[in-house]
Amino acid sequence: MPLLNRLKEHRARIGINQAALGQMAGVSRQTISLIERGDYSPSVTLALKLAGIFDTSVEDIFAYEEDSDEK
Amino acid sequence: MKNKNRKIVLRYLLIMLISGLIGGIIGGLSAILADAPGRPLNTFTDRLQIFYDTLMTHYTVIYSIITLLMVCACIYSFIRTYLFARHHLKEDDDYLILDRKFDTTSTFVSVSMISILTLFGIYLGSAGLHGSGITLVFLLLVFVLPIFIIQILQVKLIHLIQKHNPEKQGHPLDSDFAKKWLESCDEAERLVIYQASYKTYHFLKHLFTGGFIALLLANIFFTIGALPYVILGFFWLAHTLSYCIFCIRMHDTKLS
């Protein structure tokens, strides 16, 4: 279930590093790194927290890409 | 789906049949070799016995060298990690390298601890405490001191990890450390721990099966007695039962 994300883009926009973003979201730097690389899909709670930090919607940060098999 | 299941069952039965045939052939061959002119099987086991006796004669030296090398490797790995954490953290990618170094050093330290304990156990099992006083004191120094050093390295490493990951809780010498550490992990870190644990459970299942087969084969060449089977069986049972019991308990607890 591929989840596209623009987390790195939003993080660069407000000029903070992964550790700082992790602290704001209540998760570790490693988790932010995993999300940015696309290796981990965050929970709903975490996605909402991140959207709140960037003052945007969850859909603006994360997008669900349908597999070609599902079409 | 039905065809697929049938294929799986047939493949399994075929593997069991072939394994049984191979086991029978090995068993039969070993019985033939035992009575063969020149007694080649006994020659092989005699040579193994000579090798084992030679090893045990020089065990103190071998054990000391291996222990010293392990402790040095642990100290070297820790110092490299410490220096990298102190001087080289600029980009986000540097933290990825630091995480790898933490993992490597942690593995070195854990493996060294278990290896030194095992090597000392082998010494006690083979020679016992009947050696001269000097050898015994020397071995205790070579055993107690390395364990002490490795314990200190473990504590220092965890403190270093906590320095760079302030959300991590727990003192490494606290009996509740594992629980507090897990509670301070976030959702992704817990997922990693849970997936690694499950994979370890399955790996150990295969390891115990392989170990049982190895014991059966070893019994052909050596008189190993019943104790290895008892020990293997005990740990195999403990491993399986503990997993089942924890799974059953999980049905009634809140999953966090």
Tab-separated table of C-alpha atoms in Angstrom:
chain	number	residue	atom	x	y	z
A	1	MET	CA	0.000	0.000	0.000
A	2	PRO	CA	2.237	2.829	-1.256
A	3	LEU	CA	1.859	6.142	0.554
A	4	LEU	CA	3.384	9.170	-1.128
A	5	ASN	CA	4.477	11.950	1.166
A	6	ARG	CA	5.783	15.504	0.982
A	7	LEU	CA	7.019	15.566	4.542
A	8	LYS	CA	10.578	16.553	3.656
A	9	GLU	CA	9.277	19.388	1.521
A	10	HIS	CA	7.110	20.781	4.308
A	11	ARG	CA	9.928	20.361	6.819
A	12	ALA	CA	12.344	22.272	4.576
A	13	ARG	CA	9.721	25.002	4.132
A	14	ILE	CA	9.692	25.792	7.846
A	15	GLY	CA	13.450	25.142	8.193
A	16	ILE	CA	13.702	22.513	10.902
A	17	ASN	CA	15.669	19.262	11.040
A	18	GLN	CA	14.317	15.748	11.618
A	19	ALA	CA	15.149	15.744	15.311
A	20	ALA	CA	13.290	19.000	15.913
A	21	LEU	CA	10.237	17.816	13.948
A	22	GLY	CA	10.295	14.542	15.873
A	23	GLN	CA	10.333	16.421	19.142
A	24	MET	CA	7.380	18.570	18.062
A	25	ALA	CA	5.406	15.510	16.959
A	26	GLY	CA	6.343	13.409	19.995
A	27	VAL	CA	8.228	10.770	17.993
A	28	SER	CA	11.875	9.943	17.401
A	29	ARG	CA	14.106	11.319	14.673
A	30	GLN	CA	14.335	7.775	13.273
A	31	THR	CA	10.564	7.650	12.760
A	32	ILE	CA	10.575	10.959	10.850
A	33	SER	CA	13.416	9.602	8.712
A	34	LEU	CA	11.470	6.358	8.040
A	35	ILE	CA	8.363	8.314	7.020
A	36	GLU	CA	10.312	10.622	4.689
A	37	ARG	CA	11.968	7.663	2.985
A	38	GLY	CA	8.572	6.035	2.517
A	39	ASP	CA	9.576	3.040	4.636
A	40	TYR	CA	6.873	3.600	7.231
A	41	SER	CA	3.261	4.750	7.051
A	42	PRO	CA	2.356	6.791	10.137
A	43	SER	CA	-0.699	6.150	12.237
A	44	VAL	CA	-3.733	8.433	11.849
A	45	THR	CA	-2.819	10.180	15.117
A	46	LEU	CA	0.711	10.932	13.989
A	47	ALA	CA	-0.428	12.059	10.528
A	48	LEU	CA	-2.879	14.498	12.130
A	49	LYS	CA	-0.174	15.806	14.500
A	50	LEU	CA	2.185	16.419	11.570
A	51	ALA	CA	-0.551	18.198	9.619
A	52	GLY	CA	-1.167	20.393	12.654
A	53	ILE	CA	2.537	21.292	12.934
A	54	PHE	CA	2.661	22.405	9.284
A	55	ASP	CA	-0.755	24.061	9.535
A	56	THR	CA	-2.069	22.119	6.589
A	57	SER	CA	-4.262	19.114	5.861
A	58	VAL	CA	-3.210	15.462	6.041
A	59	GLU	CA	-4.001	15.103	2.324
A	60	ASP	CA	-1.523	17.874	1.567
A	61	ILE	CA	1.287	15.864	3.171
A	62	PHE	CA	0.267	12.262	2.398
A	63	ALA	CA	-1.340	10.801	-0.693
A	64	TYR	CA	-2.428	7.226	-1.259
A	65	GLU	CA	-1.361	5.763	-4.563
A	66	GLU	CA	-3.500	2.884	-5.785
A	67	ASP	CA	-1.655	-0.238	-6.944
A	68	SER	CA	-2.270	-1.095	-10.585
A	69	ASP	CA	-3.695	-4.476	-9.389
A	70	GLU	CA	-6.399	-2.729	-7.409
A	71	LYS	CA	-7.653	-0.722	-10.426
B	1	MET	CA	-7.052	-22.717	-3.981
B	2	LYS	CA	-7.808	-26.413	-3.402
B	3	ASN	CA	-5.191	-27.387	-6.027
B	4	LYS	CA	-2.645	-25.078	-4.413
B	5	ASN	CA	-3.234	-26.648	-0.973
B	6	ARG	CA	-2.940	-30.142	-2.453
B	7	LYS	CA	0.395	-29.187	-4.053
B	8	ILE	CA	1.668	-27.852	-0.715
B	9	VAL	CA	0.711	-31.076	1.100
B	10	LEU	CA	2.241	-33.279	-1.613
B	11	ARG	CA	5.456	-31.248	-1.592
B	12	TYR	CA	5.660	-31.568	2.201
B	13	LEU	CA	5.116	-35.352	2.048
B	14	LEU	CA	7.807	-35.617	-0.622
B	15	ILE	CA	10.294	-33.670	1.542
B	16	MET	CA	9.507	-35.930	4.525
B	17	LEU	CA	9.983	-39.047	2.366
B	18	ILE	CA	13.316	-37.847	0.971
B	19	SER	CA	14.509	-36.791	4.472
B	20	GLY	CA	13.578	-40.197	5.844
B	21	LEU	CA	15.438	-41.951	3.010
B	22	ILE	CA	18.547	-39.803	3.525
B	23	GLY	CA	18.401	-40.437	7.288
B	24	GLY	CA	18.075	-44.166	6.692
B	25	ILE	CA	21.007	-44.190	4.241
B	26	ILE	CA	23.250	-42.232	6.641
B	27	GLY	CA	22.292	-44.512	9.537
B	28	GLY	CA	22.867	-47.639	7.444
B	29	LEU	CA	26.192	-46.388	6.110
B	30	SER	CA	27.443	-45.556	9.598
B	31	ALA	CA	26.567	-49.090	10.775
B	32	ILE	CA	28.466	-50.557	7.773
B	33	LEU	CA	31.451	-48.252	8.300
B	34	ALA	CA	31.616	-49.173	11.979
B	35	ASP	CA	32.337	-52.784	11.043
B	36	ALA	CA	34.342	-52.098	7.856
B	37	PRO	CA	37.970	-53.319	7.558
B	38	GLY	CA	40.316	-50.639	8.863
B	39	ARG	CA	37.346	-49.237	10.897
B	40	PRO	CA	37.278	-45.888	9.027
B	41	LEU	CA	34.454	-44.511	11.236
B	42	ASN	CA	36.451	-45.166	14.409
B	43	THR	CA	39.502	-43.591	12.743
B	44	PHE	CA	37.443	-40.466	12.077
B	45	THR	CA	36.091	-40.274	15.638
B	46	ASP	CA	39.552	-41.044	17.068
B	47	ARG	CA	40.991	-38.142	15.084
B	48	LEU	CA	38.207	-35.882	16.330
B	49	GLN	CA	38.950	-37.015	19.885
B	50	ILE	CA	42.666	-36.194	19.432
B	51	PHE	CA	41.755	-32.763	18.073
B	52	TYR	CA	39.410	-32.180	21.019
B	53	ASP	CA	42.038	-33.311	23.564
B	54	THR	CA	44.653	-31.020	21.979
B	55	LEU	CA	42.200	-28.140	22.091
B	56	MET	CA	41.420	-28.726	25.771
B	57	THR	CA	45.109	-28.969	26.648
B	58	HIS	CA	45.702	-25.452	25.354
B	59	TYR	CA	42.239	-24.161	26.248
B	60	THR	CA	43.432	-21.611	28.803
B	61	VAL	CA	45.556	-19.840	26.209
B	62	ILE	CA	42.901	-20.066	23.477
B	63	TYR	CA	40.194	-18.795	25.825
B	64	SER	CA	42.370	-15.883	27.029
B	65	ILE	CA	43.243	-14.795	23.485
B	66	ILE	CA	39.642	-14.972	22.255
B	67	THR	CA	38.383	-13.058	25.294
B	68	LEU	CA	41.045	-10.385	24.930
B	69	LEU	CA	40.259	-9.959	21.219
B	70	MET	CA	36.538	-9.665	21.926
B	71	VAL	CA	36.991	-7.065	24.640
B	72	CYS	CA	39.354	-5.069	22.407
B	73	ALA	CA	36.855	-5.228	19.521
B	74	CYS	CA	34.074	-3.947	21.798
B	75	ILE	CA	36.198	-1.079	23.125
B	76	TYR	CA	37.343	-0.130	19.602
B	77	SER	CA	33.769	-0.168	18.271
B	78	PHE	CA	32.538	1.943	21.173
B	79	ILE	CA	35.311	4.529	20.793
B	80	ARG	CA	34.633	4.845	17.043
B	81	THR	CA	30.936	5.359	17.721
B	82	TYR	CA	31.626	7.878	20.498
B	83	LEU	CA	34.015	9.907	18.332
B	84	PHE	CA	31.615	9.904	15.378
B	85	ALA	CA	28.767	11.089	17.639
B	86	ARG	CA	30.991	13.853	18.999
B	87	HIS	CA	32.504	15.244	15.795
B	88	HIS	CA	30.574	14.215	12.707
B	89	LEU	CA	26.900	15.013	13.135
B	90	LYS	CA	25.971	17.739	10.679
B	91	GLU	CA	23.382	16.437	8.188
B	92	ASP	CA	20.319	14.278	8.740
B	93	ASP	CA	22.087	11.423	6.905
B	94	ASP	CA	24.881	11.475	9.505
B	95	TYR	CA	22.324	10.414	12.079
B	96	LEU	CA	21.510	7.358	9.936
B	97	ILE	CA	25.196	6.386	10.081
B	98	LEU	CA	25.201	6.966	13.836
B	99	ASP	CA	22.185	4.658	14.232
B	100	ARG	CA	24.076	1.934	12.297
B	101	LYS	CA	27.109	2.409	14.555
B	102	PHE	CA	24.911	2.131	17.644
B	103	ASP	CA	23.447	-1.127	16.274
B	104	THR	CA	26.892	-2.562	15.413
B	105	THR	CA	28.461	-1.715	18.744
B	106	SER	CA	25.439	-3.005	20.642
B	107	THR	CA	25.635	-6.307	18.724
B	108	PHE	CA	29.388	-6.638	19.373
B	109	VAL	CA	28.909	-6.075	23.081
B	110	SER	CA	25.977	-8.506	23.448
B	111	VAL	CA	27.664	-11.261	21.415
B	112	SER	CA	30.917	-10.836	23.364
B	113	MET	CA	29.139	-11.137	26.693
B	114	ILE	CA	27.400	-14.382	25.686
B	115	SER	CA	30.544	-15.806	24.046
B	116	ILE	CA	32.724	-15.180	27.105
B	117	LEU	CA	30.139	-16.771	29.383
B	118	THR	CA	29.888	-19.780	27.054
B	119	LEU	CA	33.658	-20.203	26.743
B	120	PHE	CA	34.008	-20.094	30.522
B	121	GLY	CA	31.218	-22.633	30.845
B	122	ILE	CA	33.048	-24.940	28.402
B	123	TYR	CA	36.174	-24.650	30.537
B	124	LEU	CA	34.258	-25.528	33.694
B	125	GLY	CA	32.519	-28.400	31.933
B	126	SER	CA	35.684	-29.935	30.540
B	127	ALA	CA	38.342	-29.267	33.180
B	128	GLY	CA	36.227	-28.235	36.129
B	129	LEU	CA	37.800	-26.471	39.033
B	130	HIS	CA	40.571	-29.020	39.435
B	131	GLY	CA	43.309	-26.951	37.833
B	132	SER	CA	46.190	-25.410	39.757
B	133	GLY	CA	45.494	-22.356	41.898
B	134	ILE	CA	47.411	-20.070	39.562
B	135	THR	CA	45.442	-21.171	36.502
B	136	LEU	CA	42.157	-20.835	38.363
B	137	VAL	CA	42.917	-17.308	39.610
B	138	PHE	CA	44.129	-16.365	36.153
B	139	LEU	CA	40.949	-17.651	34.542
B	140	LEU	CA	38.738	-15.866	37.044
B	141	LEU	CA	40.594	-12.658	36.202
B	142	VAL	CA	40.198	-13.351	32.487
B	143	PHE	CA	36.486	-14.075	33.063
B	144	VAL	CA	35.430	-11.557	35.731
B	145	LEU	CA	37.387	-8.593	34.385
B	146	PRO	CA	36.162	-8.854	30.759
B	147	ILE	CA	32.558	-9.270	31.925
B	148	PHE	CA	32.969	-6.185	34.117
B	149	ILE	CA	34.433	-4.163	31.231
B	150	ILE	CA	31.672	-5.255	28.857
B	151	GLN	CA	28.995	-4.358	31.409
B	152	ILE	CA	30.473	-0.868	31.699
B	153	LEU	CA	30.542	-0.556	27.904
B	154	GLN	CA	26.872	-1.589	27.728
B	155	VAL	CA	25.894	1.080	30.254
B	156	LYS	CA	28.009	3.745	28.528
B	157	LEU	CA	26.551	2.840	25.138
B	158	ILE	CA	22.982	3.141	26.358
B	159	HIS	CA	23.766	6.504	27.950
B	160	LEU	CA	25.272	7.637	24.642
B	161	ILE	CA	22.144	6.521	22.772
B	162	GLN	CA	19.963	8.361	25.291
B	163	LYS	CA	22.071	11.500	24.907
B	164	HIS	CA	21.230	11.567	21.173
B	165	ASN	CA	17.690	10.301	21.665
B	166	PRO	CA	16.483	12.106	24.811
B	167	GLU	CA	13.027	10.519	24.629
B	168	LYS	CA	14.521	7.138	25.549
B	169	GLN	CA	13.918	6.326	29.213
B	170	GLY	CA	15.312	3.848	31.705
B	171	HIS	CA	18.596	3.208	33.454
B	172	PRO	CA	20.415	0.160	32.008
B	173	LEU	CA	21.118	-1.254	35.475
B	174	ASP	CA	17.472	-1.022	36.530
B	175	SER	CA	15.568	-4.336	36.616
B	176	ASP	CA	12.666	-2.591	34.840
B	177	PHE	CA	14.882	-1.202	32.106
B	178	ALA	CA	13.433	-3.253	29.212
B	179	LYS	CA	9.852	-2.238	30.111
B	180	LYS	CA	10.708	1.476	30.486
B	181	TRP	CA	12.731	1.455	27.270
B	182	LEU	CA	9.868	-0.115	25.309
B	183	GLU	CA	7.360	2.351	26.791
B	184	SER	CA	9.540	5.237	25.628
B	185	CYS	CA	9.674	3.905	22.061
B	186	ASP	CA	7.317	5.434	19.518
B	187	GLU	CA	5.011	3.582	17.100
B	188	ALA	CA	7.608	2.913	14.391
B	189	GLU	CA	10.289	1.762	16.835
B	190	ARG	CA	7.814	-0.620	18.492
B	191	LEU	CA	6.860	-2.025	15.102
B	192	VAL	CA	10.538	-2.742	14.407
B	193	ILE	CA	10.924	-4.459	17.789
B	194	TYR	CA	7.768	-6.550	17.303
B	195	GLN	CA	8.658	-7.598	13.741
B	196	ALA	CA	12.232	-8.482	14.747
B	197	SER	CA	10.912	-10.521	17.685
B	198	TYR	CA	8.513	-12.458	15.477
B	199	LYS	CA	11.212	-13.195	12.922
B	200	THR	CA	13.498	-14.331	15.753
B	201	TYR	CA	10.758	-16.667	17.010
B	202	HIS	CA	10.502	-18.328	13.593
B	203	PHE	CA	14.250	-18.455	13.106
B	204	LEU	CA	14.683	-20.193	16.475
B	205	LYS	CA	12.013	-22.722	15.522
B	206	HIS	CA	14.122	-23.754	12.502
B	207	LEU	CA	17.302	-23.623	14.602
B	208	PHE	CA	15.902	-26.008	17.209
B	209	THR	CA	14.741	-28.402	14.481
B	210	GLY	CA	18.183	-28.278	12.857
B	211	GLY	CA	19.818	-28.737	16.248
B	212	PHE	CA	17.751	-31.853	16.907
B	213	ILE	CA	18.785	-33.330	13.543
B	214	ALA	CA	22.435	-32.436	14.280
B	215	LEU	CA	22.220	-34.286	17.607
B	216	LEU	CA	20.786	-37.366	15.888
B	217	LEU	CA	23.677	-37.307	13.415
B	218	ALA	CA	26.253	-36.670	16.149
B	219	ASN	CA	24.892	-39.680	18.036
B	220	ILE	CA	26.087	-41.850	15.133
B	221	PHE	CA	29.702	-40.838	15.706
B	222	PHE	CA	29.836	-40.055	19.424
B	223	THR	CA	28.207	-41.189	22.631
B	224	ILE	CA	26.510	-37.949	23.555
B	225	GLY	CA	24.059	-39.323	26.096
B	226	ALA	CA	20.586	-38.006	26.841
B	227	LEU	CA	21.515	-34.602	28.316
B	228	PRO	CA	21.837	-32.684	24.999
B	229	TYR	CA	18.340	-33.863	23.992
B	230	VAL	CA	16.929	-32.827	27.379
B	231	ILE	CA	18.510	-29.357	27.189
B	232	LEU	CA	17.427	-28.813	23.584
B	233	GLY	CA	13.926	-30.054	24.331
B	234	PHE	CA	13.640	-27.819	27.377
B	235	PHE	CA	14.610	-24.660	25.500
B	236	TRP	CA	12.464	-25.614	22.494
B	237	LEU	CA	9.442	-26.104	24.769
B	238	ALA	CA	10.129	-22.898	26.717
B	239	HIS	CA	10.450	-20.955	23.458
B	240	THR	CA	7.178	-22.272	22.008
B	241	LEU	CA	5.149	-22.210	25.235
B	242	SER	CA	6.195	-18.682	26.166
B	243	TYR	CA	5.176	-17.384	22.730
B	244	CYS	CA	1.785	-19.143	22.933
B	245	ILE	CA	1.111	-17.908	26.464
B	246	PHE	CA	1.973	-14.294	25.602
B	247	CYS	CA	-0.278	-14.466	22.522
B	248	ILE	CA	-3.186	-15.789	24.608
B	249	ARG	CA	-2.667	-13.044	27.207
B	250	MET	CA	-2.674	-10.410	24.440
B	251	HIS	CA	-6.309	-11.268	23.648
B	252	ASP	CA	-7.382	-9.667	26.931
B	253	THR	CA	-5.045	-6.672	27.068
B	254	LYS	CA	-5.106	-3.302	25.397
B	255	LEU	CA	-2.769	-3.197	22.410
B	256	SER	CA	-0.661	-0.046	22.573
